[in-house]
Coordinates of C-alpha atoms in Angstrom, one line a residue:
X1 CA 16.5 -17.7 -36.7
X2 CA 14.8 -20.8 -35.0
X3 CA 17.4 -21.9 -33.7
X4 CA 19.2 -18.8 -31.7
X5 CA 17.5 -19.3 -29.6
X6 CA 19.2 -22.5 -28.7
X7 CA 22.5 -21.3 -29.2
X8 CA 22.1 -18.6 -26.0
X9 CA 22.9 -20.7 -22.6
X10 CA 21.4 -18.4 -20.1
X11 CA 19.4 -19.7 -17.7
X12 CA 15.9 -17.9 -16.8
X13 CA 17.5 -16.1 -13.5
X14 CA 19.9 -14.2 -15.9
X15 CA 16.9 -13.2 -19.2
X16 CA 15.4 -11.9 -15.6
X17 CA 18.3 -10.2 -14.1
X18 CA 20.2 -8.8 -17.3
X19 CA 17.5 -9.4 -20.5
X20 CA 19.9 -6.3 -21.7
X21 CA 22.6 -8.3 -21.5
X22 CA 21.0 -11.1 -23.0
X23 CA 19.6 -9.1 -26.2
X24 CA 23.2 -7.9 -27.5
X25 CA 24.5 -11.6 -26.9
X26 CA 21.7 -11.9 -29.1
X27 CA 22.9 -9.2 -31.5
X28 CA 26.6 -9.6 -31.7
X29 CA 25.7 -13.5 -32.8
X30 CA 23.0 -12.4 -35.4
X31 CA 26.0 -11.6 -38.1
X32 CA 23.8 -10.1 -41.0
X33 CA 23.4 -6.9 -42.7
X34 CA 22.1 -3.6 -40.9
X35 CA 18.7 -3.2 -43.3
X36 CA 17.9 -6.9 -42.4
X37 CA 19.0 -6.0 -38.7
X38 CA 16.6 -2.8 -38.9
X39 CA 13.9 -4.9 -39.7
X40 CA 14.1 -8.4 -38.2
X41 CA 16.3 -8.5 -34.8
X42 CA 12.8 -7.0 -33.3
X43 CA 11.5 -10.3 -34.4
X44 CA 13.7 -12.2 -33.2
X45 CA 14.5 -10.6 -29.5
X46 CA 10.7 -11.3 -29.2
X47 CA 10.8 -15.1 -30.5
X48 CA 13.8 -15.7 -28.0
X49 CA 11.9 -14.4 -25.2
X50 CA 8.6 -15.7 -25.7
X51 CA 10.1 -19.2 -26.5
X52 CA 12.7 -18.8 -23.0
X53 CA 8.8 -17.3 -20.9
X54 CA 6.2 -19.9 -22.7
X55 CA 6.2 -22.1 -19.6
X56 CA 4.0 -20.7 -16.9
X57 CA 6.5 -21.2 -14.2
X58 CA 8.8 -19.3 -16.5
X59 CA 7.1 -16.8 -16.4
X60 CA 5.7 -16.7 -13.0
X61 CA 9.0 -15.5 -11.8
X62 CA 9.6 -12.9 -13.6
X63 CA 8.6 -9.8 -10.9
X64 CA 5.3 -8.4 -10.9
X65 CA 5.6 -4.6 -11.8
X66 CA 4.3 -2.5 -8.7
X67 CA 5.1 1.0 -8.0
X68 CA 4.6 0.3 -4.7
X69 CA 7.6 -2.6 -4.4
X70 CA 10.4 -1.2 -6.6
X71 CA 12.1 -2.9 -8.9
X72 CA 16.4 -2.1 -10.0
X73 CA 16.2 -1.2 -13.7
X74 CA 17.5 -3.0 -16.3
X75 CA 15.5 -5.8 -14.9
X76 CA 12.4 -7.9 -16.6
X77 CA 9.7 -7.1 -15.6
X78 CA 5.7 -8.5 -16.4
X79 CA 2.5 -5.5 -16.3
X80 CA -1.2 -6.8 -17.1
X81 CA -2.1 -3.3 -17.7
X82 CA -4.5 -1.2 -19.8
X83 CA -3.8 1.6 -22.5
X84 CA -4.8 4.2 -21.4
X85 CA -3.5 6.5 -23.6
X86 CA -2.0 4.7 -26.5
X87 CA -0.9 7.8 -28.4
X88 CA 1.3 9.5 -25.8
X89 CA 4.2 10.5 -27.7
X90 CA 7.0 8.6 -30.5
X91 CA 10.4 9.1 -29.6
X92 CA 13.3 9.0 -32.4
X93 CA 15.8 6.2 -31.9
X94 CA 19.2 4.7 -32.8
X95 CA 18.4 1.8 -32.7
X96 CA 22.1 0.6 -34.4
X97 CA 24.9 2.5 -34.3
X98 CA 28.2 2.8 -35.8
X99 CA 31.0 2.9 -33.1
X100 CA 34.2 4.1 -33.0
X101 CA 37.7 3.6 -30.2
X102 CA 38.8 6.4 -30.2
X103 CA 42.4 4.7 -29.4
X104 CA 42.4 2.2 -31.7
X105 CA 40.2 3.2 -34.4
X106 CA 38.0 -0.2 -34.3
X107 CA 35.0 -0.5 -36.0
X108 CA 32.0 -1.9 -35.1
X109 CA 28.5 -2.0 -34.3
X110 CA 26.1 -1.8 -31.2
X111 CA 22.7 -2.5 -30.4
X112 CA 21.0 -0.3 -27.9
X113 CA 17.3 -0.9 -27.9
X114 CA 14.9 -1.3 -25.4
X115 CA 16.8 1.7 -23.3
X116 CA 17.1 4.9 -23.2
X117 CA 20.3 5.4 -22.2
X118 CA 23.2 6.0 -24.1
X119 CA 24.7 3.6 -26.7
X120 CA 27.9 3.1 -25.5
X121 CA 31.0 0.1 -25.3
X122 CA 32.7 1.6 -22.5
X123 CA 35.6 3.9 -22.5
X124 CA 37.1 5.2 -25.4
X125 CA 34.0 4.2 -27.2
X126 CA 32.3 7.3 -29.7
X127 CA 29.4 7.0 -31.9
X128 CA 30.0 7.9 -35.4
X129 CA 27.0 9.6 -35.9
X130 CA 27.3 10.4 -40.2
X131 CA 28.1 6.5 -40.7
X132 CA 25.6 5.0 -43.4
X133 CA 25.4 1.7 -41.1
X134 CA 23.0 3.9 -38.6
X135 CA 20.1 2.9 -38.1
X136 CA 16.8 5.1 -36.0
X137 CA 13.8 3.9 -35.8
X138 CA 11.0 5.1 -33.8
X139 CA 9.2 4.3 -30.4
X140 CA 5.4 4.5 -30.0
X141 CA 4.8 5.1 -25.9
X142 CA 1.6 4.2 -24.1
X143 CA 0.8 5.1 -20.8
X144 CA -0.6 2.0 -19.1
X145 CA -2.1 1.6 -16.2
X146 CA -3.2 -0.7 -14.2
X147 CA -6.7 -3.0 -14.6
X148 CA -8.9 0.0 -13.3
X149 CA -11.2 -2.6 -11.1
X150 CA -9.4 -5.5 -10.8
X151 CA -10.4 -7.8 -8.0
X152 CA -8.1 -9.1 -5.8
X153 CA -8.4 -12.8 -6.8
X154 CA -7.6 -11.9 -10.1
X155 CA -4.8 -10.1 -9.7
X156 CA -3.4 -13.1 -7.8
X157 CA -4.1 -15.4 -11.0
X158 CA -0.9 -15.1 -13.1
X159 CA 0.7 -14.0 -9.8
X160 CA 4.3 -16.0 -9.0
X161 CA 3.1 -18.2 -4.9
X162 CA 4.9 -15.8 -1.8
X163 CA 7.5 -18.1 -1.6
X164 CA 9.2 -17.8 -5.2
X165 CA 7.7 -14.0 -5.3
X166 CA 10.0 -13.8 -2.3
X167 CA 13.1 -15.6 -3.4
X168 CA 12.7 -13.7 -6.9
X169 CA 13.4 -10.5 -5.2
X170 CA 15.6 -11.3 -3.3
X171 CA 18.0 -12.4 -6.2
X172 CA 17.5 -9.3 -8.0
X173 CA 18.1 -7.2 -4.8
X174 CA 14.8 -5.4 -5.7
X175 CA 15.2 -1.3 -3.7
X176 CA 14.4 1.9 -4.4
X177 CA 13.0 5.0 -3.0
X178 CA 10.1 5.2 -4.7
X179 CA 9.2 5.2 -8.5
X180 CA 6.5 8.3 -8.7
X181 CA 4.2 8.7 -12.0
X182 CA 2.3 11.8 -12.2
X183 CA -0.8 12.1 -13.5
X184 CA -3.5 11.2 -11.7
X185 CA -6.2 12.6 -13.7
X186 CA -5.2 9.2 -16.0
X187 CA -6.5 7.0 -14.3
X188 CA -10.6 6.3 -14.4
X189 CA -11.1 6.5 -10.6
X190 CA -10.1 8.7 -8.5
X191 CA -8.3 7.7 -5.5
X192 CA -7.4 4.6 -5.9
X193 CA -3.7 3.6 -6.2
X194 CA -3.1 2.2 -9.1
X195 CA 0.1 1.3 -10.8
X196 CA 1.5 3.4 -13.6
X197 CA 4.3 3.2 -16.5
X198 CA 5.2 4.8 -19.9
X199 CA 5.6 1.9 -22.5
X200 CA 7.2 1.7 -25.1
X201 CA 7.0 -0.4 -28.5
X202 CA 9.0 -1.2 -31.0
X203 CA 9.2 -2.6 -34.5
X204 CA 7.9 -4.7 -35.3
X205 CA 4.9 -3.8 -32.1
X206 CA 2.8 -1.2 -32.3
X207 CA 0.7 0.3 -29.7
X208 CA -2.1 -1.2 -28.9
X209 CA -5.4 0.5 -29.1
X210 CA -6.9 2.1 -26.4
X211 CA -8.3 0.8 -23.1
X212 CA -7.4 -2.8 -23.9
X213 CA -5.8 -5.5 -21.3
X214 CA -2.3 -5.9 -22.4
X215 CA 0.1 -8.3 -20.9
X216 CA 4.1 -6.9 -21.3
X217 CA 7.0 -8.7 -20.6
X218 CA 9.9 -5.9 -21.2
X219 CA 12.4 -3.9 -19.2
X220 CA 11.7 -1.6 -17.0
X221 CA 13.4 1.6 -16.1
X222 CA 13.8 5.1 -15.3
X223 CA 14.0 6.5 -18.1
X224 CA 12.7 9.7 -20.5
X225 CA 9.0 10.9 -20.3
X226 CA 10.1 13.8 -23.8
X227 CA 5.9 15.1 -23.0
X228 CA 7.4 15.6 -20.0
X229 CA 10.3 17.3 -20.7
X230 CA 8.7 19.7 -23.4
X231 CA 7.2 20.6 -20.6
X232 CA 10.7 21.6 -18.6
X233 CA 9.9 18.5 -16.4
X234 CA 13.2 16.5 -16.5
X235 CA 12.0 13.7 -13.7
X236 CA 12.3 10.7 -14.6
X237 CA 10.0 8.4 -15.3
X238 CA 9.0 4.9 -15.0
X239 CA 9.1 3.1 -18.2
X240 CA 8.5 -0.9 -19.6
X241 CA 10.6 -0.9 -22.6
X242 CA 8.3 -4.1 -24.3
X243 CA 9.8 -7.2 -25.9
X244 CA 6.6 -8.9 -26.8
X245 CA 3.1 -8.2 -25.2
X246 CA -0.4 -10.2 -25.1
X247 CA -4.0 -8.6 -25.3
X248 CA -5.8 -10.0 -22.9
X249 CA -9.5 -11.0 -22.7
X250 CA -11.7 -10.9 -20.0
X251 CA -12.0 -15.2 -20.6
X252 CA -8.3 -15.3 -20.5
X253 CA -8.6 -14.2 -16.7
X254 CA -10.6 -17.1 -15.3
X255 CA -7.9 -19.7 -13.6
X256 CA -6.7 -22.6 -16.2
X257 CA -9.0 -25.1 -14.7
X258 CA -9.4 -28.0 -17.2
X259 CA -12.1 -27.6 -19.9
X260 CA -16.0 -27.0 -19.3
X261 CA -17.1 -29.7 -20.8
X262 CA -21.2 -29.9 -22.1
X263 CA -22.3 -31.8 -19.5
X264 CA -21.2 -29.5 -16.8
X265 CA -23.1 -26.5 -17.5
X266 CA -26.4 -27.4 -16.2
X267 CA -24.6 -28.3 -13.0
X268 CA -22.2 -25.0 -12.6
X269 CA -25.1 -23.0 -13.8
X270 CA -27.3 -24.3 -10.9
X271 CA -24.7 -24.0 -8.1
X272 CA -24.0 -20.4 -9.2
X273 CA -28.1 -19.7 -9.0
X274 CA -27.8 -21.2 -5.8
X275 CA -24.4 -18.5 -4.8
X276 CA -26.9 -15.3 -5.8
X277 CA -29.8 -16.2 -4.6
X278 CA -28.0 -16.5 -1.0
X279 CA -26.3 -13.2 -1.6
X280 CA -29.4 -12.1 -2.1
X281 CA -30.9 -13.2 0.3
X282 CA -33.1 -16.5 -0.8
X283 CA -34.2 -14.2 -4.3
X284 CA -34.1 -16.4 -6.7
X285 CA -35.8 -14.6 -10.1
X286 CA -33.0 -11.9 -8.8
X287 CA -30.4 -14.2 -8.4
X288 CA -31.6 -15.7 -12.4
X289 CA -32.2 -12.4 -13.7
X290 CA -28.3 -11.3 -12.3
X291 CA -26.7 -14.6 -13.9
X292 CA -28.2 -13.4 -16.8
X293 CA -26.8 -10.0 -16.3
X294 CA -23.4 -11.6 -15.9
X295 CA -23.4 -14.1 -19.0
X296 CA -24.4 -10.5 -21.0
X297 CA -22.2 -9.4 -23.5
X298 CA -22.4 -6.9 -26.7
X299 CA -21.7 -8.5 -30.1
X300 CA -22.3 -7.0 -33.1
X301 CA -24.5 -8.7 -35.7
X302 CA -24.6 -6.9 -39.2
X303 CA -25.7 -3.4 -38.3
X304 CA -26.8 -3.9 -35.3
X305 CA -25.3 -4.8 -30.9
X306 CA -27.3 -7.6 -29.2
X307 CA -27.2 -9.1 -26.6
X308 CA -26.3 -6.3 -23.8
X309 CA -29.0 -6.7 -20.8
X310 CA -28.4 -4.3 -18.6
X311 CA -30.1 -4.6 -15.7
X312 CA -31.7 -2.4 -12.5
X313 CA -32.7 -3.7 -8.9
X314 CA -35.3 -1.8 -7.4
X315 CA -36.0 -1.7 -3.9
X316 CA -32.6 -1.8 -2.3
X317 CA -32.7 0.1 0.5
X318 CA -31.6 3.6 1.2
X319 CA -28.9 4.6 2.9
X320 CA -28.4 8.5 4.0
X321 CA -24.7 7.9 5.0
X322 CA -22.4 10.4 2.1
X323 CA -20.1 8.4 0.0
X324 CA -16.8 11.1 -0.5
X325 CA -15.1 8.5 -2.4
X326 CA -16.0 5.9 -5.1
X327 CA -16.7 3.2 -2.4
X328 CA -20.0 2.3 -1.4
X329 CA -21.2 3.3 1.8
X330 CA -24.4 1.3 2.1
X331 CA -24.0 -1.6 3.9
X332 CA -26.5 -3.5 1.1
X333 CA -24.3 -1.4 -2.6
X334 CA -21.6 -2.6 -0.8
X335 CA -22.7 -6.2 0.0
X336 CA -23.4 -6.9 -3.7
X337 CA -20.7 -5.1 -5.0
X338 CA -18.8 -7.7 -3.0
X339 CA -20.5 -10.6 -4.2
X340 CA -20.3 -9.2 -8.2
X341 CA -16.5 -8.3 -7.4
X342 CA -16.2 -12.4 -6.8
X343 CA -17.7 -12.9 -9.7
X344 CA -15.8 -11.4 -12.4
X345 CA -12.1 -10.5 -12.8
X346 CA -13.1 -6.7 -12.8
X347 CA -15.9 -4.6 -11.5
X348 CA -16.1 -0.7 -10.8
X349 CA -18.1 1.2 -8.3
X350 CA -20.0 3.9 -8.4
X351 CA -21.9 6.1 -6.4
X352 CA -24.5 8.8 -7.1
X353 CA -24.0 10.4 -4.5
X354 CA -24.5 14.5 -5.9
X355 CA -21.3 15.7 -5.2
X356 CA -19.0 12.6 -6.7
X357 CA -21.3 13.6 -9.8
X358 CA -20.9 17.3 -9.6
X359 CA -17.0 16.9 -9.5
X360 CA -16.0 14.0 -11.5
X361 CA -15.8 13.4 -15.0
X362 CA -17.3 10.2 -16.8
X363 CA -16.0 10.6 -20.2
X364 CA -12.0 11.0 -20.8
X365 CA -10.5 14.2 -22.9
X366 CA -8.2 15.4 -24.6
X367 CA -9.0 18.6 -25.4
X368 CA -5.4 20.0 -24.2
X369 CA -4.0 17.8 -26.2
X370 CA -3.5 14.9 -23.0
X371 CA -5.8 11.8 -22.6
X372 CA -7.4 12.7 -19.1
X373 CA -9.0 9.6 -18.3
X374 CA -13.1 9.0 -17.2
X375 CA -14.5 7.2 -15.4
X376 CA -16.4 4.7 -17.7
X377 CA -12.6 4.8 -19.7
X378 CA -12.8 1.3 -18.6
X379 CA -12.0 -2.4 -20.1
X380 CA -14.2 -4.2 -22.0
X381 CA -15.9 -6.8 -20.2
X382 CA -15.7 -4.6 -16.3
X383 CA -19.5 -5.7 -14.7
X384 CA -20.2 -1.7 -14.0
X385 CA -22.2 -1.6 -10.5
X386 CA -24.5 1.7 -9.8
X387 CA -25.6 2.8 -6.4
X388 CA -28.5 5.3 -6.6
X389 CA -29.3 4.2 -3.1
X390 CA -27.1 7.3 -2.0
X391 CA -28.7 9.6 -4.5
X392 CA -29.9 12.4 -1.9
X393 CA -32.0 15.9 -2.5
X394 CA -30.1 18.5 -3.8
X395 CA -28.7 20.4 -7.5
X396 CA -26.4 18.5 -10.4
X397 CA -24.5 21.0 -11.9
X398 CA -24.2 20.9 -16.0
X399 CA -20.9 18.8 -15.3
X400 CA -22.9 16.0 -13.2
X401 CA -25.9 16.0 -15.8
X402 CA -23.4 15.2 -18.2
X403 CA -22.2 12.5 -16.2
X404 CA -25.1 10.6 -15.8
X405 CA -26.2 10.9 -19.3
X406 CA -22.5 9.5 -20.2
X407 CA -23.8 6.5 -18.1
X408 CA -27.1 6.0 -20.1
X409 CA -25.4 6.2 -23.2
X410 CA -23.3 3.3 -22.3
X411 CA -26.4 1.8 -21.2
X412 CA -28.7 2.1 -24.0
X413 CA -26.0 1.8 -26.7
X414 CA -22.8 0.8 -25.2
X415 CA -20.5 3.6 -26.1
X416 CA -18.5 6.2 -24.7
X417 CA -17.7 9.6 -25.8
X418 CA -14.0 10.8 -25.8
X419 CA -13.7 14.8 -26.2
X420 CA -11.5 15.3 -28.5
X421 CA -10.1 19.0 -29.8
X422 CA -12.2 19.2 -32.7
X423 CA -15.2 17.1 -32.0
X424 CA -16.1 14.2 -29.8
X425 CA -15.8 10.7 -31.1
X426 CA -17.5 8.1 -29.7
X427 CA -15.3 5.1 -29.0
X428 CA -17.2 1.2 -28.6
X429 CA -17.3 -0.5 -25.4
X430 CA -18.8 -3.9 -23.6
X431 CA -20.0 -2.9 -19.7
X432 CA -21.8 -4.9 -17.9
X433 CA -23.6 -2.5 -15.7
X434 CA -26.1 -3.0 -12.8
X435 CA -28.0 0.2 -11.4
X436 CA -29.1 -0.5 -7.5
X437 CA -32.1 2.0 -6.5
X438 CA -34.5 1.6 -3.6
X439 CA -37.2 3.5 -6.1
X440 CA -37.7 3.6 -9.6
X441 CA -33.8 4.3 -11.7
X442 CA -33.4 8.2 -13.0
X443 CA -32.0 5.8 -15.0
X444 CA -33.5 3.4 -18.2
X445 CA -32.3 -0.1 -18.0
X446 CA -32.9 -2.9 -20.6
X447 CA -34.6 -4.8 -17.6
X448 CA -36.2 -3.8 -14.9
X449 CA -36.4 -6.6 -11.8
X450 CA -38.1 -5.2 -8.2
X451 CA -36.3 -7.7 -5.3
X452 CA -39.0 -9.1 -3.0
X453 CA -39.6 -7.7 0.4
X454 CA -38.1 -10.8 2.2
X455 CA -34.6 -9.6 0.0
X456 CA -34.9 -6.1 0.9
X457 CA -35.2 -6.9 4.2
X458 CA -32.3 -9.7 4.2
X459 CA -30.4 -6.4 2.9
X460 CA -31.5 -4.3 5.4
X461 CA -29.4 -6.5 8.2
X462 CA -26.3 -7.0 6.2
X463 CA -23.7 -7.6 8.1
X464 CA -25.8 -9.0 9.9
X465 CA -28.1 -11.5 8.0
X466 CA -24.4 -12.4 6.1
X467 CA -23.3 -14.3 8.7
X468 CA -26.2 -16.8 7.2
X469 CA -24.6 -17.1 3.4
X470 CA -22.6 -19.7 3.8
X471 CA -19.4 -18.5 1.3
X472 CA -17.8 -20.9 -1.3
X473 CA -14.6 -23.4 -1.1
X474 CA -12.0 -21.4 -3.4
X475 CA -12.1 -24.0 -5.6
X476 CA -16.3 -23.8 -6.4
X477 CA -15.6 -19.8 -6.8
X478 CA -13.5 -20.7 -9.5
X479 CA -15.6 -22.8 -11.0
X480 CA -18.4 -20.4 -11.3
X481 CA -15.6 -18.1 -12.5
X482 CA -14.8 -20.1 -15.2
X483 CA -18.5 -20.8 -16.3
X484 CA -19.7 -17.3 -16.0
X485 CA -16.9 -16.2 -18.8
X486 CA -16.8 -19.5 -20.4
X487 CA -20.9 -19.2 -21.1
X488 CA -20.8 -15.5 -21.8
X489 CA -17.7 -16.1 -24.9
X490 CA -19.9 -19.4 -26.5
X491 CA -21.3 -18.5 -30.2
X492 CA -24.2 -18.4 -30.4
X493 CA -26.6 -18.3 -33.0
X494 CA -31.4 -18.6 -33.5
X495 CA -31.7 -21.0 -36.1
X496 CA -34.8 -20.0 -38.9
X497 CA -37.4 -22.9 -37.0
X498 CA -37.5 -21.0 -34.1
X499 CA -37.2 -17.8 -35.5
X500 CA -40.1 -18.5 -38.0
X501 CA -41.8 -20.2 -33.9
X502 CA -41.0 -16.8 -32.3
X503 CA -42.8 -14.4 -34.7
X504 CA -45.6 -16.3 -34.7
X505 CA -45.8 -16.8 -31.4
X506 CA -45.6 -13.1 -31.1
X507 CA -48.3 -12.4 -33.9
X508 CA -50.7 -14.5 -32.0
X509 CA -50.3 -12.6 -28.0
X510 CA -50.6 -9.1 -30.1
X511 CA -53.7 -10.3 -31.9
X512 CA -54.8 -12.1 -28.5
X513 CA -54.5 -8.2 -26.9
X514 CA -55.8 -6.5 -29.0
X515 CA -59.0 -8.3 -28.9
X516 CA -59.1 -8.5 -25.1
X517 CA -58.4 -4.2 -25.0
X518 CA -55.0 -4.6 -23.7
X519 CA -52.0 -3.6 -23.7
X520 CA -50.1 -5.1 -26.5
X521 CA -46.5 -6.8 -26.1
X522 CA -44.5 -4.2 -28.2
X523 CA -41.0 -4.8 -29.8
X524 CA -39.3 -3.7 -26.7
X525 CA -40.5 -6.6 -24.7
X526 CA -40.1 -9.6 -27.2
X527 CA -36.1 -7.7 -28.5
X528 CA -35.5 -7.9 -23.9
X529 CA -37.7 -11.5 -24.1
X530 CA -35.3 -13.1 -26.9
X531 CA -32.4 -11.3 -24.7
X532 CA -33.8 -13.5 -22.0
X533 CA -34.0 -16.7 -23.8
X534 CA -30.8 -16.3 -25.3
X535 CA -29.0 -16.0 -22.6
X536 CA -30.7 -18.9 -20.9
X537 CA -29.1 -20.9 -24.1
X538 CA -26.0 -19.8 -23.5
X539 CA -26.1 -20.1 -19.5
X540 CA -27.0 -24.5 -20.3
X541 CA -23.9 -24.0 -22.8
X542 CA -25.9 -24.3 -26.0
X543 CA -25.0 -22.3 -29.1
X544 CA -27.9 -22.3 -30.3
X545 CA -31.5 -20.8 -29.2
X546 CA -33.9 -23.6 -28.7
X547 CA -37.8 -23.4 -28.1
X548 CA -37.7 -25.1 -24.2
X549 CA -34.9 -22.1 -23.4
X550 CA -37.0 -19.6 -25.3
X551 CA -40.8 -21.2 -23.4
X552 CA -38.2 -20.7 -20.3
X553 CA -37.4 -17.1 -21.5
X554 CA -41.7 -16.3 -21.6
X555 CA -42.3 -17.8 -18.5
X556 CA -39.4 -15.6 -16.5
X557 CA -40.5 -12.2 -17.7
X558 CA -43.7 -13.3 -17.4
X559 CA -42.8 -14.1 -13.0
X560 CA -40.5 -10.7 -13.5
X561 CA -43.8 -8.6 -14.7
X562 CA -45.9 -9.9 -11.9
X563 CA -44.1 -8.4 -9.8
X564 CA -44.3 -4.9 -10.5
X565 CA -46.2 -1.8 -8.6
X566 CA -49.4 -1.5 -9.9
X567 CA -49.0 1.8 -11.5
X568 CA -45.5 0.7 -13.3
X569 CA -47.4 -2.5 -14.6
X570 CA -47.9 -0.6 -18.0
X571 CA -44.3 0.1 -18.5
X572 CA -42.5 -2.8 -20.5
X573 CA -39.5 -2.9 -19.1
X574 CA -40.2 -3.0 -15.7

């Protein structure tokens, strides 16, 4: 099988323009028993195309699937997408058919995979449906959408250059009159433009899990939607017949810069703190917590989830301007949201406007048999920025209350409830949730930071004050993005010796507080300080918690608590 790739001389262009012809040629050369074809030919096609497009430059010649651009059916495309509904359907497929020429009586096998088109070798050829050599397989169908909240810079990471893309489009004669894909309720962010397609997976591949992000390389066509056909809709839908796919992790999205070395972390951390400090009008304390928040990642240790750090920034200037869409109307909130999107590949904004809360659905729902998306059906690692500054007086109806409860559940347990016909199912998620509020938030976050009055004045004057912020050049922004994703994905542990020191200090702090009649440090406060120390160590590129980082965390927490208004200092998270 390894030599098969070498015996098919088709150029990269031919693999893009006529992938099915290349596959048929592979099949004709694959002279083995039908049973073997049924189980292994899919692997052969996968390995062949993976080898052809293993080089990044070759892969970049493959057009990116975009519903706004239209691609001639039968060509090869690539699509970075989120699996919104992995169980959209299954289709029985005649992968290998015994064909008979009615004029000459000649018989041969025809392979017809990676397409919904009927079998055919031309005039006079018919399928012998009774032949024992026929091979039926099932293809799994998933409804996939462009990744919600994908930042503009992340969309460009794997795209070809403009000139190369123009050349590719010209050679493929890409044109059309609009490939539309119904299902607005299957995209998490209402009103946001996106692309969608039915992605069909063939053995040995299976449809990936729900909400996973994948890169698909496959054959594009306007094909069958059996679920729509059952409802009487014969409209052809955009389909991508996956030849191969791979799962994308958030840290894979960072650009292909040279590997980050241990000695680079300190400089990158300082650069990141400086940048976020400028965004927050010189508030270095809030900037440090924002960085720790961006470095956070939920991991499971035995039966516990650790590492998350949801953050509430308080004292953000409020706005009376209503939100009619999922875009921030408050200039201060928009300024912070824009800055976050510059640093992370996926970021979604949720304004807590009463009308939006009452009419939107935040949790996925499959009670009617079709999985409809909710605002919280997001890719792992997404930064979710919630703007509470636009929450004005009014009444939350039952749906609005459920939506806020869903956000609170995501903050506390990093899970999202999927509503299925017989019972709800808790699905794990991994979201970085940042809440912006003018005063005390209606949500409970892991950590609450009151921004300084100077930062508040700075944000109140946005965009005028934005002129004082020196934007980083593209290379430095790339370095910050790489730093954040590399640091947050380091393996991490707490040495027993450090754990013993923390336990001793905790007991001593409680003893002293008790003797003085002061509030004693709670378990929640200890857990938060340990999390802060953990993230400080990760920010330094350290795989283990150090005493130095622990001491820094204690000092940082003390500074944070000193900012709290007198009435809230008794509250552990504030």
